[in-house]
Tab-separated table of C-alpha atoms in Angstrom:
chain	number	residue	atom	x	y	z
A	1	ASP	CA	113.113	106.078	102.771
A	2	VAL	CA	113.423	102.363	102.112
A	3	LYS	CA	113.144	100.120	105.105
A	4	VAL	CA	113.707	96.443	105.808
A	5	THR	CA	113.362	95.376	109.413
A	6	GLN	CA	114.237	92.118	111.116
A	7	SER	CA	112.625	90.844	114.279
A	8	SER	CA	115.790	90.411	116.351
A	9	ARG	CA	119.342	91.774	116.267
A	10	TYR	CA	120.808	89.079	118.503
A	11	LEU	CA	119.571	85.620	119.431
A	12	VAL	CA	121.108	82.863	121.524
A	13	LYS	CA	119.563	79.418	121.270
A	14	ARG	CA	120.393	75.919	122.376
A	15	THR	CA	120.863	73.033	119.971
A	16	GLY	CA	117.542	71.568	118.901
A	17	GLU	CA	115.456	74.656	119.594
A	18	LYS	CA	113.198	76.164	116.933
A	19	VAL	CA	113.995	79.618	115.628
A	20	PHE	CA	111.685	81.918	113.740
A	21	LEU	CA	113.233	84.967	112.055
A	22	GLU	CA	110.884	87.522	110.619
A	23	CYS	CA	111.579	90.160	107.991
A	24	VAL	CA	109.288	93.016	106.998
A	25	GLN	CA	109.713	95.482	104.142
A	26	ASP	CA	107.713	98.618	103.449
A	27	MET	CA	108.713	99.124	99.800
A	28	ASP	CA	106.029	96.953	98.162
A	29	HIS	CA	108.782	94.796	96.657
A	30	GLU	CA	107.919	91.525	94.952
A	31	ASN	CA	111.198	89.792	95.753
A	32	MET	CA	112.554	88.912	99.166
A	33	PHE	CA	115.650	86.969	100.168
A	34	TRP	CA	117.307	85.280	103.121
A	35	TYR	CA	121.092	85.025	103.288
A	36	ARG	CA	123.593	83.927	105.819
A	37	GLN	CA	127.011	85.503	106.042
A	38	ASP	CA	130.032	83.831	107.573
A	39	PRO	CA	133.660	85.012	107.688
A	40	GLY	CA	135.515	83.949	104.567
A	41	LEU	CA	132.389	82.557	102.902
A	42	GLY	CA	130.621	85.755	101.906
A	43	LEU	CA	126.887	86.015	101.415
A	44	ARG	CA	125.149	82.719	100.746
A	45	LEU	CA	121.560	82.594	99.576
A	46	ILE	CA	119.295	80.331	101.604
A	47	TYR	CA	115.872	80.945	100.056
A	48	PHE	CA	114.115	83.613	98.063
A	49	SER	CA	110.560	84.460	97.174
A	50	TYR	CA	109.299	86.334	94.107
A	51	ASP	CA	105.653	86.462	95.111
A	52	VAL	CA	103.305	85.736	97.981
A	53	LYS	CA	103.255	82.026	98.819
A	54	MET	CA	106.051	81.400	96.310
A	55	LYS	CA	109.497	80.270	97.364
A	56	GLU	CA	112.631	79.008	95.699
A	57	LYS	CA	115.646	77.267	97.157
A	58	GLY	CA	118.891	79.155	97.095
A	59	ASP	CA	122.362	77.707	97.356
A	60	ILE	CA	122.170	76.349	100.931
A	61	PRO	CA	118.528	75.537	101.829
A	62	GLU	CA	119.233	72.453	103.945
A	63	GLY	CA	118.078	72.861	107.533
A	64	TYR	CA	115.890	75.877	106.725
A	65	SER	CA	112.369	76.588	105.582
A	66	VAL	CA	110.546	79.817	104.739
A	67	SER	CA	107.091	81.280	104.715
A	68	ARG	CA	105.620	84.184	102.768
A	69	GLU	CA	101.974	84.646	103.611
A	70	LYS	CA	101.923	88.399	102.946
A	71	LYS	CA	103.834	90.469	100.427
A	72	GLU	CA	105.650	92.536	103.017
A	73	ARG	CA	106.690	89.654	105.270
A	74	PHE	CA	109.168	86.821	104.706
A	75	SER	CA	110.047	84.438	107.521
A	76	LEU	CA	112.960	82.060	107.927
A	77	ILE	CA	112.419	78.999	110.092
A	78	LEU	CA	115.053	76.808	111.652
A	79	GLU	CA	113.088	73.808	112.888
A	80	SER	CA	115.854	72.279	114.982
A	81	THR	CA	118.961	74.386	115.332
A	82	SER	CA	122.482	73.041	115.210
A	83	THR	CA	125.773	74.708	116.103
A	84	ASN	CA	126.735	75.042	112.428
A	85	GLN	CA	123.796	77.410	112.002
A	86	THR	CA	125.539	80.005	114.137
A	87	SER	CA	125.799	82.908	111.727
A	88	MET	CA	124.651	86.385	110.700
A	89	TYR	CA	121.293	86.126	108.942
A	90	LEU	CA	120.406	88.874	106.507
A	91	CYS	CA	117.067	89.572	104.891
A	92	ALA	CA	116.788	91.637	101.719
A	93	SER	CA	114.049	92.831	99.431
A	94	SER	CA	114.260	94.080	95.872
A	95	GLY	CA	112.510	95.619	92.995
A	96	TYR	CA	115.661	95.992	90.957
A	97	GLU	CA	118.180	96.805	93.684
A	98	GLN	CA	118.435	94.762	96.848
A	99	PHE	CA	118.085	96.471	100.204
A	100	PHE	CA	119.142	94.703	103.355
A	101	GLY	CA	117.763	94.599	106.844
A	102	PRO	CA	120.062	95.135	109.836
A	103	GLY	CA	120.741	91.418	110.277
A	104	THR	CA	120.252	88.910	113.078
A	105	ARG	CA	123.289	87.421	114.728
A	106	LEU	CA	122.274	83.943	115.824
A	107	THR	CA	124.401	81.917	118.201
A	108	VAL	CA	123.527	78.263	118.744
A	109	LEU	CA	125.088	76.719	121.817
B	1	GLN	CA	127.786	79.050	87.181
B	2	LYS	CA	127.452	82.786	87.387
B	3	GLU	CA	130.266	84.325	89.392
B	4	VAL	CA	131.463	87.691	90.582
B	5	GLU	CA	135.122	87.867	91.543
B	6	GLN	CA	136.838	90.412	93.755
B	7	ASN	CA	140.262	90.673	95.276
B	8	SER	CA	139.711	90.109	98.993
B	9	GLY	CA	142.393	92.634	99.933
B	10	PRO	CA	142.997	94.214	102.247
B	11	LEU	CA	143.532	97.325	100.189
B	12	SER	CA	145.229	100.046	102.191
B	13	VAL	CA	145.312	103.665	101.045
B	14	PRO	CA	146.308	106.890	102.819
B	15	GLU	CA	143.699	109.455	103.719
B	16	GLY	CA	142.946	111.744	100.794
B	17	ALA	CA	144.039	109.230	98.150
B	18	ILE	CA	141.885	107.529	95.514
B	19	ALA	CA	140.827	103.994	96.389
B	20	SER	CA	140.217	101.741	93.386
B	21	LEU	CA	138.144	98.601	93.861
B	22	ASN	CA	137.751	96.101	91.052
B	23	CYS	CA	135.394	93.311	90.144
B	24	THR	CA	135.000	90.874	87.239
B	25	TYR	CA	131.986	88.789	86.350
B	26	SER	CA	131.486	85.647	84.341
B	27	ASP	CA	127.960	86.003	82.983
B	28	ARG	CA	127.713	88.072	79.813
B	29	GLY	CA	123.970	88.237	80.407
B	30	SER	CA	124.465	90.373	83.504
B	31	GLN	CA	122.703	93.658	82.991
B	32	SER	CA	123.044	95.538	86.222
B	33	PHE	CA	125.769	95.995	88.756
B	34	PHE	CA	125.850	97.212	92.297
B	35	TRP	CA	128.353	98.271	94.911
B	36	TYR	CA	127.593	97.783	98.584
B	37	ARG	CA	129.529	98.998	101.593
B	38	GLN	CA	129.532	96.859	104.724
B	39	TYR	CA	130.947	98.011	108.020
B	40	SER	CA	132.083	95.350	110.462
B	41	GLY	CA	129.098	93.791	112.214
B	42	LYS	CA	126.593	95.675	110.062
B	43	SER	CA	124.536	94.772	107.005
B	44	PRO	CA	125.438	95.745	103.421
B	45	GLU	CA	124.371	99.214	102.322
B	46	LEU	CA	123.818	100.004	98.649
B	47	ILE	CA	126.031	102.876	97.523
B	48	MET	CA	126.020	102.708	93.707
B	49	SER	CA	124.130	101.046	90.863
B	50	ILE	CA	125.303	101.038	87.254
B	51	TYR	CA	123.529	99.633	84.216
B	52	SER	CA	125.298	101.096	81.171
B	53	ASN	CA	128.845	101.076	79.916
B	54	GLY	CA	130.888	104.023	81.088
B	55	ASP	CA	131.143	106.004	84.286
B	56	LYS	CA	128.573	107.016	86.861
B	57	GLU	CA	129.473	109.549	89.504
B	58	ASP	CA	127.827	110.201	92.858
B	59	GLY	CA	129.711	112.511	95.157
B	60	ARG	CA	133.107	111.018	95.925
B	61	PHE	CA	132.135	107.703	94.316
B	62	THR	CA	132.497	106.757	90.658
B	63	ALA	CA	131.363	103.411	89.310
B	64	GLN	CA	132.778	102.212	85.998
B	65	LEU	CA	131.358	99.455	83.814
B	66	ASN	CA	132.971	97.795	80.829
B	67	LYS	CA	130.680	95.038	79.535
B	68	ALA	CA	133.063	93.977	76.773
B	69	SER	CA	135.745	93.212	79.355
B	70	GLN	CA	133.193	92.064	81.976
B	71	TYR	CA	134.711	94.464	84.447
B	72	VAL	CA	133.249	96.767	87.075
B	73	SER	CA	135.131	99.152	89.318
B	74	LEU	CA	134.475	101.622	92.097
B	75	LEU	CA	136.661	104.660	92.661
B	76	ILE	CA	136.520	106.523	95.958
B	77	ARG	CA	138.094	109.967	95.748
B	78	ASP	CA	139.495	111.801	98.764
B	79	SER	CA	139.298	108.626	100.837
B	80	GLN	CA	138.452	109.087	104.503
B	81	PRO	CA	139.016	106.778	107.483
B	82	SER	CA	135.221	106.430	107.629
B	83	ASP	CA	135.393	104.716	104.206
B	84	SER	CA	137.186	101.776	105.837
B	85	ALA	CA	134.827	98.865	105.256
B	86	THR	CA	134.275	95.830	103.074
B	87	TYR	CA	132.955	96.638	99.606
B	88	LEU	CA	130.784	94.060	97.877
B	89	CYS	CA	130.352	93.983	94.122
B	90	ALA	CA	127.161	92.386	92.824
B	91	GLY	CA	125.594	91.600	89.478
B	92	GLY	CA	122.030	90.970	88.371
B	93	PHE	CA	120.814	89.563	85.086
B	94	THR	CA	117.776	89.997	82.908
B	95	GLY	CA	114.917	87.675	83.714
B	96	GLY	CA	116.437	86.543	86.974
B	97	PHE	CA	115.465	87.330	90.513
B	98	LYS	CA	118.775	86.741	92.132
B	99	THR	CA	121.754	89.005	92.553
B	100	ILE	CA	125.176	87.396	92.567
B	101	PHE	CA	127.530	88.849	95.178
B	102	GLY	CA	131.286	88.851	95.238
B	103	ALA	CA	133.099	87.962	98.436
B	104	GLY	CA	134.085	91.584	99.043
B	105	THR	CA	137.248	93.666	99.233
B	106	ARG	CA	138.373	95.040	102.581
B	107	LEU	CA	139.480	98.651	102.391
B	108	PHE	CA	141.552	100.404	105.042
B	109	VAL	CA	142.047	104.156	104.857
B	110	LYS	CA	144.950	105.261	107.047
B	111	ALA	CA	144.721	108.631	108.765
């Protein structure tokens, strides 16, 4: 059974704090993705990676960075959080079809 | 700009009816299409993939693809209240890594 896990389901942070979201997949997929999802705006791609140590900007990369040191692990980093980064963050991995993790609901106060 | 368009709904159908969800896409190079179901507060779950023109059936779900018209649909037969969710249509294209998602259609099935 395919599995994508995310390090936290819920996080509450204060403005300016650093946030590290980790995603792990056990499907040996090459491609991994980070999205955020906000009401009325749908899924928006932040970054994706098609290989270890490779990364590509998505549609809204500003304020985010990523790391992919191992094939199964893709991390999203928010160096200094702001209130407009309050959102649901979704990780996905794909061979051909994308499979999503359970999501992390981040609230920045 | 590659786009996938869906009617946001909500689409309301009575229990036992057929729910029909529709999607159009702009990129003729799109090769594969996907339907995801997303319950409120949860992550999207893949329910159907379709790659060729025609129909693909899986239980109560039928996906339909018409590449000439750039149109994808999902039919849910014998709709149940548990089918109430947002359905996301998505398209992928040859040589690309990304999948383009529509904004989703909210479906309500009334008991």
